[in-house]
Amino acid sequence: MAAALAPSVAGKRKPWDLQGRIHDLNERIKGLSGEKEQLSLENTARLQELERLAAELSEERTKNSELSATVSELQSALSTTEAKLNSVVSERSSLTLQLTSAAEQVQTLHRSLAEATGALAGLRLERLALMEARESLEAQRATLATDKEQLESTATALRAKATEQEAHLSASEQDRRALHNSLQELKGNIRVFCRLRPLLPAENAPQRPFLRLPDERTIEVLRTDPESQRETVLSFSFDRVFPSTASQAAVYVEVSQLVQSALDGYHVCIFAYGHTGAGKTHTMEGDEDDERRGIIPRALRQVFQTSQKHPHLTYTMVASSVEVYNETLRDLLVPPSQADKAPPLQLKMASKDGPVTLANLTEVPVMSAQHIDQLLQCTRKNRAVAATKCNQRSSRSHSVFCLDVTSHNTHTKLGCRGRLNLVDLAGSEQLSVSQSAGVRLREAQNINRSLANLGNVFLALSNRSGHVPYRNSKLTHLLMDSLGGNSKTLMLLNISPREDNIAETINSLRFATMVNRCHIGTARKHY
């Protein structure tokens, strides 16, 4: 239609052809009018179509609203359904797990049941075996009960026999000691015991054993010549030799019979000899522990306890204690604070051969065993002790603890007077080894001098010389009664296990051998 309305370019009128041009315009108007009608019809149709579409749109909108509401409801229902589904799924999972667990438990129970069934069968078999074993054991028990009765009867008989044999052995040992004591008294010799002390914790054992104890009466020293490397065996015999393992009690058993003599009216002297560090003070004093008590506290306790056993005998005991320090007599029962004010001790003799007495000596009556312990503590506290190169705690004096015992028999009206002298000698020292100087040097010189004088006394006694030099030192003068034949005398030689002390050990053993040969006569009872 647009092509019909457009004038043809080829048929364009000339400007001067008005009629033609009017004709063309009329034609054009007709075409436009037809076109208008056509457009009007089309417009009407389109308006109708638009109204229809609007109605349909309105209807669709209504449906859409309804569908939206339905969708919302369905979505809500779907959410609820999904929630229920999730819950059901979760519950299903839980139930599945429970079912799986239950199935496993069932399997476990089945296995346990099978095992229990097997174990029950085993237990039944074991029960049967145990019942059989029980019957067997009952039979054995009956047999053993019979055997036990027989063994108890045999053991009772053996115990009785053992007791009888022990009593016989003890009696035999007592007889042996009594006979040995009588033999020694008849011989009139000074008895000598030798004790080897054990190594101290700080000491090293010798590379080779140089001391041997073949029996209870012999000790051997193995000495090697440094040049020829020749080994020499020196053998020494004494009344008793104690090994390093001997306890304080074992040593005292051999001494106790001699201590008893003091209660029987005899003078008894027990003294310890040996070089510094050989264990003299340990043997004589020991320490406060009961098992480690030495001879002095054990002897004094024995005397006191024995004196309490006989109701018809009354005893009076008086104790004193003296030390010889640098050739000076000191009273150990006088406190050090009062020592300067106390009168000096003086050795006196009533006659040429009379007993030796000490003027101005403190004498304390003994009332109990505890009193004895107190006196011993007092003497230990007051005694001169110091450290040297040879010994950490060296006794620098000789000490003599004396207990005078007077007994009275209320039946016979008779009495006797005994004396117990317990002597702890200071140790001999080689000055080149001890390296003493000053006060220690003077102490060592006096100790060695007094021990040398003691050796001279024993030498004179051994040679049965007409003159015995008792008065050459305070120590020998003080012990004159114990060494001069009116006493039962025992020397306890103490030696060290250290090889570097071998020279002092040999000298001590030779000295003790000389002492053992000394004849001092038979002791007399004092009434």
Coordinates of C-alpha atoms in Angstrom, one line a residue:
M1 CA 0.0 0.0 0.0
A2 CA 2.9 2.4 0.6
A3 CA 4.1 1.6 -2.9
A4 CA 0.7 2.6 -4.4
L5 CA 0.7 5.9 -2.5
A6 CA 4.2 7.0 -3.7
P7 CA 4.2 8.8 -7.0
S8 CA 6.3 7.3 -9.7
V9 CA 9.5 9.1 -10.2
A10 CA 9.4 8.1 -13.8
G11 CA 5.8 9.6 -14.2
K12 CA 6.4 12.8 -12.4
R13 CA 4.4 15.5 -13.7
K14 CA 5.8 18.6 -15.1
P15 CA 5.3 21.7 -13.0
W16 CA 3.0 23.2 -15.5
D17 CA 0.7 20.1 -15.7
L18 CA -1.6 21.1 -12.9
Q19 CA -4.5 18.9 -14.0
G20 CA -2.4 15.9 -14.1
R21 CA -1.0 16.8 -10.7
I22 CA -4.6 17.2 -9.3
H23 CA -5.5 14.0 -10.8
D24 CA -2.6 12.4 -9.1
L25 CA -3.6 13.9 -5.7
N26 CA -7.1 12.7 -6.0
E27 CA -5.9 9.3 -6.8
R28 CA -3.7 9.5 -3.9
I29 CA -6.5 10.6 -1.6
K30 CA -8.6 7.7 -2.7
G31 CA -5.8 5.4 -1.9
L32 CA -5.3 6.9 1.5
S33 CA -9.0 6.7 2.3
G34 CA -9.0 3.0 1.4
E35 CA -5.9 2.6 3.4
K36 CA -7.6 4.4 6.3
E37 CA -10.6 2.2 6.3
Q38 CA -8.3 -0.8 6.1
L39 CA -6.3 0.5 9.1
S40 CA -9.5 1.3 11.0
L41 CA -10.7 -2.3 10.5
E42 CA -7.4 -3.6 11.5
N43 CA -7.4 -1.3 14.6
T44 CA -10.9 -2.4 15.6
A45 CA -9.8 -6.0 15.2
R46 CA -6.7 -5.3 17.2
L47 CA -8.7 -3.5 19.9
Q48 CA -11.0 -6.5 20.2
E49 CA -8.0 -8.7 20.3
L50 CA -6.5 -6.5 22.9
E51 CA -9.7 -6.6 25.0
R52 CA -9.7 -10.3 24.7
L53 CA -6.1 -10.5 25.7
A54 CA -6.7 -8.2 28.6
A55 CA -9.6 -10.4 29.7
E56 CA -7.4 -13.5 29.3
L57 CA -4.6 -11.6 31.1
S58 CA -6.9 -10.8 34.0
E59 CA -8.1 -14.4 34.1
E60 CA -4.5 -15.6 33.9
R61 CA -3.5 -13.2 36.7
T62 CA -6.4 -14.6 38.8
K63 CA -5.3 -18.1 38.0
N64 CA -1.7 -17.1 38.7
S65 CA -2.7 -15.7 42.1
E66 CA -4.5 -18.8 42.9
L67 CA -1.6 -20.9 41.6
S68 CA 0.8 -18.8 43.7
A69 CA -1.3 -19.4 46.8
T70 CA -1.4 -23.1 45.9
V71 CA 2.4 -23.0 45.3
S72 CA 2.9 -21.4 48.8
E73 CA 0.7 -24.0 50.3
L74 CA 2.5 -26.7 48.5
Q75 CA 5.9 -25.3 49.4
S76 CA 4.8 -25.1 53.1
A77 CA 3.5 -28.7 52.8
L78 CA 6.7 -29.6 51.0
S79 CA 8.8 -28.1 53.8
T80 CA 6.8 -29.9 56.4
T81 CA 7.1 -33.1 54.4
E82 CA 10.8 -32.6 54.0
A83 CA 11.2 -32.0 57.8
K84 CA 9.2 -35.1 58.5
L85 CA 11.3 -36.9 55.9
N86 CA 14.5 -35.7 57.5
S87 CA 13.3 -36.8 60.9
V88 CA 12.3 -40.1 59.5
V89 CA 15.7 -40.5 57.7
S90 CA 17.5 -39.5 60.9
E91 CA 15.4 -41.9 62.9
R92 CA 16.1 -44.5 60.3
S93 CA 19.8 -43.9 60.5
S94 CA 19.7 -44.1 64.3
L95 CA 17.7 -47.3 64.1
T96 CA 20.1 -48.6 61.5
L97 CA 23.0 -47.9 63.9
Q98 CA 21.2 -49.5 66.8
L99 CA 20.4 -52.4 64.6
T100 CA 24.0 -52.7 63.6
S101 CA 25.1 -52.4 67.2
A102 CA 22.5 -54.9 68.3
A103 CA 23.7 -57.3 65.6
E104 CA 27.3 -56.9 66.8
Q105 CA 26.2 -57.4 70.4
V106 CA 24.3 -60.5 69.3
Q107 CA 27.5 -61.8 67.6
T108 CA 29.6 -60.9 70.6
L109 CA 27.1 -62.7 72.9
H110 CA 27.1 -65.6 70.5
R111 CA 30.9 -65.7 70.7
S112 CA 30.9 -65.2 74.5
L113 CA 28.3 -67.9 74.8
A114 CA 30.5 -70.2 72.7
E115 CA 33.6 -69.3 74.8
A116 CA 31.6 -69.7 78.1
T117 CA 30.3 -73.0 76.9
G118 CA 33.9 -74.1 76.1
A119 CA 35.2 -72.7 79.4
L120 CA 32.3 -74.4 81.3
A121 CA 33.3 -77.7 79.6
G122 CA 36.9 -77.1 80.6
L123 CA 35.9 -76.2 84.2
R124 CA 33.9 -79.3 84.4
L125 CA 36.9 -81.3 83.3
E126 CA 39.1 -79.3 85.7
R127 CA 36.6 -79.8 88.5
L128 CA 36.7 -83.5 87.9
A129 CA 40.6 -83.4 87.9
L130 CA 40.6 -81.3 91.1
M131 CA 38.2 -83.7 92.8
E132 CA 40.5 -86.5 91.8
A133 CA 43.5 -84.4 93.0
R134 CA 41.7 -83.6 96.2
E135 CA 41.1 -87.3 96.9
S136 CA 44.8 -87.9 96.2
L137 CA 45.8 -85.0 98.5
E138 CA 43.5 -86.2 101.2
A139 CA 45.2 -89.6 101.0
Q140 CA 48.7 -87.9 101.0
R141 CA 47.6 -85.6 103.9
A142 CA 46.6 -88.6 105.9
T143 CA 50.0 -90.2 105.1
L144 CA 51.8 -86.9 105.9
A145 CA 50.0 -86.5 109.1
T146 CA 51.2 -89.9 110.1
D147 CA 54.7 -89.0 108.9
K148 CA 54.5 -85.7 110.8
E149 CA 53.7 -87.4 114.0
Q150 CA 56.6 -89.7 113.5
L151 CA 58.9 -86.8 112.6
E152 CA 57.7 -84.7 115.5
S153 CA 58.4 -87.6 117.8
T154 CA 61.9 -88.0 116.2
A155 CA 62.5 -84.2 116.3
T156 CA 61.5 -84.1 120.0
A157 CA 63.9 -86.9 120.7
L158 CA 66.6 -85.2 118.6
R159 CA 66.0 -81.9 120.3
A160 CA 66.3 -83.5 123.7
K161 CA 69.5 -85.2 122.5
A162 CA 70.8 -81.9 121.1
T163 CA 70.0 -80.1 124.3
E164 CA 71.8 -82.8 126.2
Q165 CA 74.8 -82.6 123.9
E166 CA 74.8 -78.8 124.0
A167 CA 74.7 -79.0 127.8
H168 CA 77.5 -81.6 127.7
L169 CA 79.4 -79.5 125.2
S170 CA 78.9 -76.3 127.3
A171 CA 80.0 -78.2 130.4
S172 CA 83.0 -79.6 128.5
E173 CA 83.9 -76.1 127.3
Q174 CA 83.5 -74.8 130.9
D175 CA 85.7 -77.6 132.1
R176 CA 88.2 -76.9 129.4
R177 CA 88.3 -73.2 130.3
A178 CA 88.5 -74.1 134.0
L179 CA 91.3 -76.6 133.3
H180 CA 93.1 -74.1 131.1
N181 CA 92.6 -71.4 133.8
S182 CA 94.0 -73.8 136.4
L183 CA 96.9 -74.7 134.1
Q184 CA 97.7 -71.0 133.6
E185 CA 97.5 -70.4 137.3
L186 CA 99.8 -73.3 138.0
K187 CA 102.2 -72.1 135.4
G188 CA 101.9 -68.6 136.8
N189 CA 102.3 -67.1 133.4
I190 CA 100.6 -63.9 132.1
R191 CA 97.9 -64.9 129.7
V192 CA 98.0 -63.3 126.2
F193 CA 95.1 -63.0 123.8
C194 CA 95.6 -61.5 120.3
R195 CA 92.9 -59.7 118.4
L196 CA 93.0 -58.7 114.7
R197 CA 90.8 -55.7 114.1
P198 CA 88.8 -55.5 110.8
L199 CA 89.5 -53.0 108.0
L200 CA 87.8 -49.7 108.4
P201 CA 85.5 -48.4 105.6
A202 CA 88.1 -45.9 104.5
E203 CA 91.0 -48.4 104.4
N204 CA 92.0 -50.5 101.4
A205 CA 92.4 -54.2 101.6
P206 CA 96.0 -55.4 101.2
Q207 CA 96.9 -56.7 97.7
R208 CA 97.8 -60.0 99.2
P209 CA 96.9 -61.5 102.6
F210 CA 99.9 -61.1 104.9
L211 CA 98.2 -62.3 108.1
R212 CA 97.0 -65.9 108.5
L213 CA 95.2 -67.5 111.4
P214 CA 95.6 -71.3 111.0
D215 CA 93.8 -72.0 114.3
E216 CA 92.4 -70.3 117.4
R217 CA 95.9 -70.1 119.0
T218 CA 98.2 -69.2 116.1
I219 CA 98.8 -66.2 113.9
E220 CA 101.3 -66.1 111.0
V221 CA 102.9 -63.1 109.4
L222 CA 104.0 -63.4 105.7
R223 CA 106.9 -61.0 105.1
T224 CA 108.6 -60.6 101.7
D225 CA 112.2 -59.4 101.5
P226 CA 112.2 -56.3 99.2
E227 CA 115.5 -57.2 97.6
S228 CA 115.4 -61.0 97.2
Q229 CA 111.6 -61.2 97.1
R230 CA 112.0 -64.2 99.4
E231 CA 108.9 -64.9 101.6
T232 CA 109.3 -65.6 105.3
V233 CA 106.6 -66.9 107.5
L234 CA 106.7 -65.8 111.2
S235 CA 104.5 -67.9 113.5
F236 CA 103.3 -66.7 116.9
S237 CA 101.3 -68.7 119.4
F238 CA 99.1 -67.3 122.2
D239 CA 96.4 -68.5 124.6
R240 CA 93.7 -67.3 122.1
V241 CA 93.7 -65.6 118.7
F242 CA 90.6 -63.7 117.5
P243 CA 90.0 -63.1 113.8
S244 CA 88.8 -59.7 112.5
T245 CA 85.2 -61.1 112.4
A246 CA 85.1 -61.8 116.1
S247 CA 82.4 -59.7 117.9
Q248 CA 82.9 -57.9 121.2
A249 CA 80.7 -60.5 122.9
A250 CA 82.9 -63.4 121.5
V251 CA 86.0 -61.7 122.9
Y252 CA 84.4 -61.1 126.2
V253 CA 83.3 -64.8 126.6
E254 CA 87.0 -65.7 126.9
V255 CA 87.6 -62.9 129.4
S256 CA 84.5 -63.4 131.6
Q257 CA 85.9 -66.3 133.7
L258 CA 88.9 -64.1 134.7
V259 CA 86.6 -61.3 135.6
Q260 CA 84.7 -63.6 137.9
S261 CA 87.9 -64.1 139.9
A262 CA 87.6 -60.5 141.2
L263 CA 84.4 -61.5 143.0
D264 CA 86.2 -64.5 144.4
G265 CA 88.8 -62.4 146.2
Y266 CA 91.6 -62.3 143.6
H267 CA 93.4 -59.3 142.0
V268 CA 92.7 -59.3 138.3
C269 CA 94.4 -57.2 135.7
I270 CA 93.3 -57.0 132.0
F271 CA 95.2 -54.6 129.8
A272 CA 95.2 -53.8 126.1
Y273 CA 98.4 -53.4 124.2
G274 CA 99.2 -52.5 120.6
H275 CA 100.4 -49.7 118.3
T276 CA 98.3 -46.6 117.5
G277 CA 95.2 -47.4 115.5
A278 CA 95.2 -51.1 116.3
G279 CA 91.8 -51.0 118.1
K280 CA 92.8 -51.1 121.8
T281 CA 90.2 -48.5 123.0
H282 CA 87.5 -50.2 120.9
T283 CA 88.3 -53.5 122.5
M284 CA 88.4 -52.1 126.0
E285 CA 85.6 -49.4 125.8
G286 CA 83.7 -49.9 122.6
D287 CA 80.7 -47.5 122.3
E288 CA 77.2 -47.2 123.8
D289 CA 75.6 -49.7 121.5
D290 CA 75.0 -53.0 123.5
E291 CA 76.6 -55.2 120.8
R292 CA 79.6 -52.9 120.5
R293 CA 80.3 -52.5 124.2
G294 CA 83.9 -53.2 125.1
I295 CA 85.5 -55.3 127.9
I296 CA 85.4 -52.6 130.5
P297 CA 81.7 -51.9 130.6
R298 CA 80.9 -55.6 130.1
A299 CA 83.2 -56.6 132.9
L300 CA 81.8 -54.0 135.3
R301 CA 78.2 -55.1 134.5
Q302 CA 79.1 -58.7 135.0
V303 CA 80.6 -58.0 138.4
F304 CA 77.6 -55.9 139.4
Q305 CA 75.0 -58.4 138.1
T306 CA 76.7 -61.4 139.6
S307 CA 76.9 -59.7 143.0
Q308 CA 73.0 -59.5 142.9
K309 CA 72.5 -63.2 142.4
H310 CA 73.6 -64.5 145.8
P311 CA 71.3 -63.4 148.7
H312 CA 73.7 -64.7 151.4
L313 CA 76.6 -62.6 149.9
T314 CA 76.8 -58.9 150.3
Y315 CA 79.2 -56.9 148.1
T316 CA 80.7 -53.5 148.5
M317 CA 82.2 -52.0 145.3
V318 CA 84.3 -48.9 145.1
A319 CA 85.5 -47.5 141.7
S320 CA 88.4 -45.2 140.8
S321 CA 90.0 -44.2 137.5
V322 CA 93.5 -42.9 136.8
E323 CA 95.4 -41.9 133.7
V324 CA 99.2 -41.6 133.2
Y325 CA 99.7 -38.6 131.0
N326 CA 103.2 -37.4 130.2
E327 CA 104.5 -39.3 133.3
T328 CA 101.9 -37.5 135.4
L329 CA 99.1 -39.2 137.3
R330 CA 95.7 -37.7 136.8
D331 CA 92.4 -38.5 138.6
L332 CA 89.8 -39.1 135.8
L333 CA 86.9 -38.8 138.3
V334 CA 87.8 -35.2 139.1
P335 CA 86.1 -32.7 136.7
P336 CA 88.7 -30.8 134.6
S337 CA 87.5 -27.5 136.1
Q338 CA 88.5 -28.7 139.6
A339 CA 91.7 -30.5 138.6
D340 CA 94.0 -27.6 139.4
K341 CA 92.6 -27.3 142.9
A342 CA 92.8 -31.1 143.6
P343 CA 95.8 -32.4 145.5
P344 CA 98.3 -34.3 143.3
L345 CA 98.2 -38.1 143.3
Q346 CA 101.1 -39.8 145.0
L347 CA 102.2 -43.4 144.6
K348 CA 102.9 -45.0 148.0
M349 CA 104.0 -48.4 149.4
A350 CA 103.6 -49.4 153.0
S351 CA 106.7 -51.6 152.7
K352 CA 109.2 -52.7 150.1
D353 CA 107.1 -55.5 148.9
G354 CA 103.7 -54.1 150.1
P355 CA 100.8 -53.1 147.9
V356 CA 100.9 -49.9 145.9
T357 CA 98.4 -47.2 146.9
L358 CA 97.5 -43.8 145.5
A359 CA 97.1 -41.0 148.0
N360 CA 94.4 -38.3 147.3
L361 CA 92.6 -40.6 144.8
T362 CA 88.9 -40.2 144.3
E363 CA 87.1 -43.4 145.2
V364 CA 83.3 -43.6 144.4
P365 CA 81.0 -46.3 145.9
V366 CA 79.1 -48.0 143.1
M367 CA 75.4 -48.4 143.7
S368 CA 74.0 -49.6 140.3
A369 CA 74.8 -50.6 136.8
Q370 CA 73.6 -47.2 135.6
H371 CA 76.1 -45.6 138.1
I372 CA 78.9 -47.6 136.4
D373 CA 77.9 -46.3 133.0
Q374 CA 78.0 -42.7 134.4
L375 CA 81.5 -43.3 135.8
L376 CA 82.7 -44.7 132.5
Q377 CA 81.3 -41.7 130.6
C378 CA 83.1 -39.4 133.0
T379 CA 86.4 -41.1 132.5
R380 CA 86.0 -41.1 128.7
K381 CA 85.2 -37.4 128.8
N382 CA 88.2 -36.5 130.9
R383 CA 90.8 -38.7 129.2
A384 CA 93.4 -37.1 126.9
V385 CA 92.6 -37.8 123.3
A386 CA 93.8 -36.2 120.1
A387 CA 94.2 -36.8 116.3
T388 CA 97.5 -37.9 114.8
K389 CA 98.7 -38.9 111.4
C390 CA 98.3 -42.5 112.4
N391 CA 94.9 -42.3 114.0
Q392 CA 92.0 -39.8 113.9
R393 CA 91.2 -40.3 117.6
S394 CA 94.3 -41.4 119.4
S395 CA 94.5 -42.0 123.2
R396 CA 97.4 -39.9 124.4
S397 CA 97.6 -41.5 127.9
H398 CA 97.4 -44.8 129.7
S399 CA 94.2 -45.3 131.7
V400 CA 93.5 -47.6 134.6
F401 CA 89.9 -48.2 135.8
C402 CA 90.0 -49.9 139.2
L403 CA 87.1 -51.6 140.9
D404 CA 87.6 -52.9 144.5
V405 CA 85.1 -55.6 145.5
T406 CA 84.6 -56.6 149.1
S407 CA 82.3 -59.5 149.8
H408 CA 80.8 -60.8 153.1
N409 CA 79.1 -64.2 153.5
T410 CA 76.3 -63.8 156.0
H411 CA 76.2 -67.6 156.7
T412 CA 79.9 -68.3 157.2
K413 CA 80.7 -64.7 158.4
L414 CA 83.7 -64.9 156.1
G415 CA 84.7 -62.3 153.5
C416 CA 87.3 -61.6 150.8
R417 CA 88.7 -58.6 148.9
G418 CA 89.1 -58.6 145.2
R419 CA 90.3 -56.0 142.7
L420 CA 89.7 -55.6 139.0
N421 CA 92.1 -53.4 137.1
L422 CA 91.1 -52.6 133.5
V423 CA 93.9 -50.9 131.6
D424 CA 93.8 -49.2 128.2
L425 CA 97.4 -48.5 127.2
A426 CA 98.2 -45.6 124.8
G427 CA 99.5 -46.8 121.5
S428 CA 103.1 -47.0 120.6
E429 CA 104.1 -44.7 117.7
Q430 CA 107.0 -44.6 115.2
L431 CA 107.7 -40.8 115.3
S432 CA 108.8 -40.9 111.6
V433 CA 105.4 -42.2 110.6
S434 CA 103.2 -40.2 113.0
Q435 CA 105.0 -37.0 112.3
S436 CA 104.1 -35.7 115.7
A437 CA 105.4 -32.3 116.7
G438 CA 105.1 -30.0 119.7
V439 CA 102.8 -31.3 122.3
R440 CA 102.0 -34.4 120.3
L441 CA 105.7 -35.2 120.0
R442 CA 106.2 -34.9 123.8
E443 CA 103.2 -37.1 124.4
A444 CA 104.5 -39.7 121.9
Q445 CA 108.0 -39.7 123.5
N446 CA 106.5 -40.2 127.0
I447 CA 104.2 -43.0 125.7
N448 CA 107.0 -44.8 124.0
R449 CA 109.3 -44.4 127.0
S450 CA 106.7 -45.8 129.4
L451 CA 105.9 -48.7 127.1
A452 CA 109.7 -49.4 126.7
N453 CA 109.9 -49.5 130.5
L454 CA 106.9 -51.9 130.5
G455 CA 108.9 -54.0 128.1
N456 CA 111.9 -53.9 130.4
V457 CA 109.8 -55.1 133.3
F458 CA 108.4 -58.0 131.2
L459 CA 112.0 -58.8 130.0
A460 CA 113.2 -58.9 133.6
L461 CA 110.3 -61.1 134.6
S462 CA 110.8 -63.4 131.6
N463 CA 114.5 -63.7 132.5
R464 CA 113.6 -64.2 136.2
S465 CA 115.9 -61.3 137.1
G466 CA 116.5 -60.5 140.7
H467 CA 115.7 -56.8 140.1
V468 CA 112.6 -55.8 138.2
P469 CA 112.6 -52.0 137.3
Y470 CA 108.9 -51.3 138.3
R471 CA 109.8 -47.7 139.4
N472 CA 111.3 -46.6 136.2
S473 CA 108.0 -45.2 135.0
K474 CA 104.7 -44.2 136.6
L475 CA 102.8 -46.8 134.6
T476 CA 104.9 -49.9 135.7
H477 CA 105.0 -48.6 139.3
L478 CA 101.2 -48.2 139.3
L479 CA 100.8 -51.8 137.8
M480 CA 103.4 -53.3 140.1
D481 CA 100.8 -55.4 142.0
S482 CA 99.3 -56.7 138.8
L483 CA 102.7 -57.7 137.3
G484 CA 104.5 -58.8 140.5
G485 CA 102.9 -62.2 141.1
N486 CA 99.8 -61.4 143.2
S487 CA 97.3 -61.0 140.3
K488 CA 95.7 -62.9 137.5
T489 CA 96.9 -60.9 134.5
L490 CA 95.7 -61.0 130.9
M491 CA 97.2 -59.0 128.1
L492 CA 95.0 -58.3 125.0
L493 CA 97.2 -57.6 122.1
N494 CA 95.5 -55.7 119.3
I495 CA 97.0 -55.6 115.8
S496 CA 96.1 -53.9 112.5
P497 CA 95.3 -55.6 109.2
R498 CA 97.0 -52.8 107.3
E499 CA 100.1 -54.0 105.5
D500 CA 101.8 -50.6 106.0
N501 CA 101.7 -51.4 109.7
I502 CA 103.5 -54.7 109.3
A503 CA 106.7 -53.6 111.2
E504 CA 104.7 -52.4 114.2
T505 CA 102.6 -55.6 114.0
I506 CA 105.7 -57.9 114.2
N507 CA 107.1 -55.8 117.0
S508 CA 103.9 -56.1 119.0
L509 CA 103.7 -59.9 118.3
R510 CA 107.2 -60.4 119.5
F511 CA 106.6 -58.2 122.6
A512 CA 103.4 -60.3 123.4
T513 CA 105.4 -63.5 123.0
M514 CA 107.9 -62.3 125.5
V515 CA 105.0 -61.3 127.9
N516 CA 103.4 -64.8 127.4
R517 CA 106.7 -66.4 128.7
C518 CA 106.7 -64.3 131.9
H519 CA 106.3 -66.3 135.1
I520 CA 104.7 -64.1 137.8
G521 CA 103.7 -66.8 140.2
T522 CA 100.3 -68.1 141.3
A523 CA 97.8 -65.5 142.4
R524 CA 96.6 -65.6 146.0
K525 CA 93.1 -65.0 147.3
H526 CA 92.8 -61.9 149.5
Y527 CA 90.7 -62.2 152.7

